[in-house]
Coordinates of C-alpha atoms in Angstrom, one line a residue:
M302 CA -0.1 -0.1 -0.1
A303 CA 1.4 3.7 -0.8
T304 CA 2.1 5.8 2.0
M305 CA 1.6 9.5 1.8
F306 CA 5.0 10.2 0.5
E307 CA 5.0 7.1 -1.8
R308 CA 5.0 8.0 -5.4
V309 CA 2.9 5.5 -7.4
R310 CA 3.3 4.4 -11.0
T311 CA 0.5 5.3 -12.9
I312 CA -0.8 2.8 -15.1
G313 CA -1.4 5.0 -18.7
V314 CA -4.3 4.7 -20.9
H315 CA -2.8 2.2 -23.3
E316 CA -1.9 0.0 -20.6
Q317 CA -5.6 0.2 -19.0
L318 CA -6.9 -0.4 -22.5
A319 CA -5.0 -3.7 -22.8
L320 CA -6.1 -5.0 -19.3
M321 CA -9.8 -4.1 -20.3
R322 CA -9.5 -6.1 -23.2
L323 CA -8.0 -8.9 -21.8
L324 CA -10.1 -9.0 -18.8
H325 CA -13.4 -7.6 -20.4
P326 CA -13.3 -8.6 -24.0
Q327 CA -17.0 -7.8 -24.2
F328 CA -16.1 -4.0 -23.6
R329 CA -15.8 -2.0 -26.6
T330 CA -12.6 -0.1 -25.5
T331 CA -10.5 2.7 -27.3
V332 CA -8.4 5.4 -26.8
Q333 CA -9.5 8.9 -28.1
E334 CA -7.4 12.1 -27.6
G335 CA -5.8 10.6 -24.8
V336 CA -9.0 9.5 -23.0
L337 CA -9.6 5.8 -22.5
L338 CA -13.5 5.0 -23.4
C339 CA -14.9 1.8 -22.2
R340 CA -18.3 1.1 -23.2
G341 CA -20.1 -2.4 -22.2
A342 CA -22.8 -4.2 -20.9
I343 CA -22.9 -5.2 -17.2
R344 CA -25.5 -7.4 -15.2
P345 CA -24.4 -7.7 -11.7
T346 CA -26.5 -11.1 -11.4
S347 CA -28.9 -13.2 -13.1
L348 CA -31.7 -11.7 -11.5
N349 CA -30.5 -8.0 -12.4
R350 CA -31.0 -6.2 -15.7
T351 CA -28.3 -5.7 -18.0
Y352 CA -27.0 -2.2 -18.3
L353 CA -24.9 -0.4 -20.6
V354 CA -22.1 1.5 -18.8
R355 CA -19.3 3.7 -19.9
V356 CA -16.1 4.5 -18.3
E357 CA -13.9 7.5 -19.4
Y358 CA -10.2 7.7 -17.8
R359 CA -7.7 10.4 -18.5
A360 CA -4.5 9.4 -16.4
P361 CA -3.4 10.2 -13.8
E362 CA -7.3 11.4 -12.8
A363 CA -9.9 9.2 -11.6
P364 CA -12.0 7.5 -14.0
L365 CA -15.5 8.5 -14.5
S366 CA -18.3 6.0 -14.6
F367 CA -21.6 6.5 -16.4
V368 CA -25.1 4.4 -16.7
E369 CA -26.1 4.9 -19.9
D370 CA -29.1 2.3 -20.6
P371 CA -31.3 2.2 -18.9
P372 CA -31.3 5.3 -17.4
L373 CA -31.1 5.5 -13.6
R374 CA -34.3 6.3 -12.0
R375 CA -35.2 8.0 -8.6
R376 CA -37.6 6.2 -6.2
N377 CA -39.3 10.0 -5.7
P378 CA -38.5 13.0 -7.9
D379 CA -37.1 14.9 -5.0
E380 CA -35.2 11.9 -3.7
R381 CA -31.6 11.5 -5.0
I382 CA -30.2 8.1 -6.0
P383 CA -27.7 7.1 -2.7
H384 CA -24.0 7.1 -3.6
T385 CA -24.4 9.3 -6.9
Y386 CA -22.6 12.3 -8.1
A387 CA -24.2 15.4 -10.0
G388 CA -26.1 14.0 -13.0
D389 CA -26.7 10.6 -10.9
R390 CA -23.1 9.4 -11.8
P391 CA -22.3 6.5 -9.7
C392 CA -20.0 7.1 -6.7
L393 CA -17.9 4.0 -6.4
Y394 CA -15.5 4.5 -3.5
L395 CA -14.3 7.2 -1.2
P396 CA -12.2 9.6 -2.7
G397 CA -8.8 10.6 -1.0
V398 CA -8.3 7.2 1.2
N399 CA -6.5 4.9 -1.7
E400 CA -9.5 3.0 -2.5
W401 CA -8.6 4.1 -6.2
R402 CA -5.4 5.4 -7.3
S403 CA -3.8 5.8 -10.7
D404 CA -1.7 2.5 -10.2
K405 CA -4.8 0.1 -10.2
G406 CA -6.5 -1.3 -13.1
I407 CA -9.8 -0.3 -14.1
A408 CA -10.6 -3.6 -15.2
Q409 CA -9.8 -5.1 -11.6
T410 CA -11.4 -2.4 -9.7
I411 CA -14.0 0.3 -11.6
I412 CA -15.8 -2.3 -13.7
P413 CA -16.5 -5.0 -10.7
W414 CA -17.3 -1.9 -8.3
L415 CA -19.8 -0.8 -10.8
S416 CA -21.3 -4.1 -11.1
E417 CA -21.6 -4.2 -7.3
W418 CA -23.0 -0.4 -7.3
L419 CA -25.5 -1.4 -9.9
F420 CA -26.6 -4.7 -7.8
Y421 CA -27.2 -2.2 -4.6
Y422 CA -29.0 0.4 -6.6
E423 CA -31.6 -2.2 -7.7
V424 CA -31.8 -3.2 -3.9
W425 CA -32.7 0.5 -3.0
R426 CA -35.1 0.8 -6.0
A427 CA -36.9 -2.0 -4.7
T428 CA -36.6 -1.4 -0.8
G429 CA -36.0 2.3 -0.6
E430 CA -32.8 1.3 2.0
W431 CA -29.4 1.6 0.3
M432 CA -27.5 -1.8 1.6
G433 CA -24.5 -1.4 -0.2
G434 CA -22.7 0.4 2.5
G435 CA -19.9 2.8 2.2
V436 CA -19.7 6.3 3.0
H437 CA -20.7 9.0 0.3
P438 CA -18.6 12.6 1.0
T439 CA -21.2 15.4 1.4
G440 CA -21.2 18.2 -0.9
P441 CA -20.5 18.1 -4.8
R442 CA -16.8 17.1 -4.9
E443 CA -15.6 14.7 -7.5
P444 CA -13.2 12.1 -6.7
H445 CA -10.5 13.9 -8.9
G446 CA -10.5 17.0 -6.8
R447 CA -12.6 19.0 -8.9
T448 CA -16.1 20.2 -7.9
R449 CA -19.3 19.7 -10.0
E450 CA -22.7 21.2 -9.6
A451 CA -24.9 19.1 -7.4
A452 CA -28.0 17.2 -8.7

């Protein structure tokens, strides 16, 4: 585990692309203008829906995850979807505590975490209770340090 002063070796977009193609060949994965784009279907379990998702990564920033289809739905119009950023973008990990760093493979972290998030999203839709645990940072802070308008 990296300490506060230890430098990590960032995995570049082309290395991330190779890992995605090896571990998730069902995803369409490309690099465009220095950004890794991964698009594919995730079905958390045989009881869940299949979701078309997209992950974008520009090294060394944190990857951004999106659920494209079917669109995420709130239980009530005035109730936010738990563990999301603005635009109902899934929050997969707590920023700033080294759960995800630029030396980790997206294929081994972000994709499985997004699948798990979708599982708990469906549980929340059915029950109204977020059972996925975790801590969601307060406010509109994004994992890569930039802030975006809150939903």
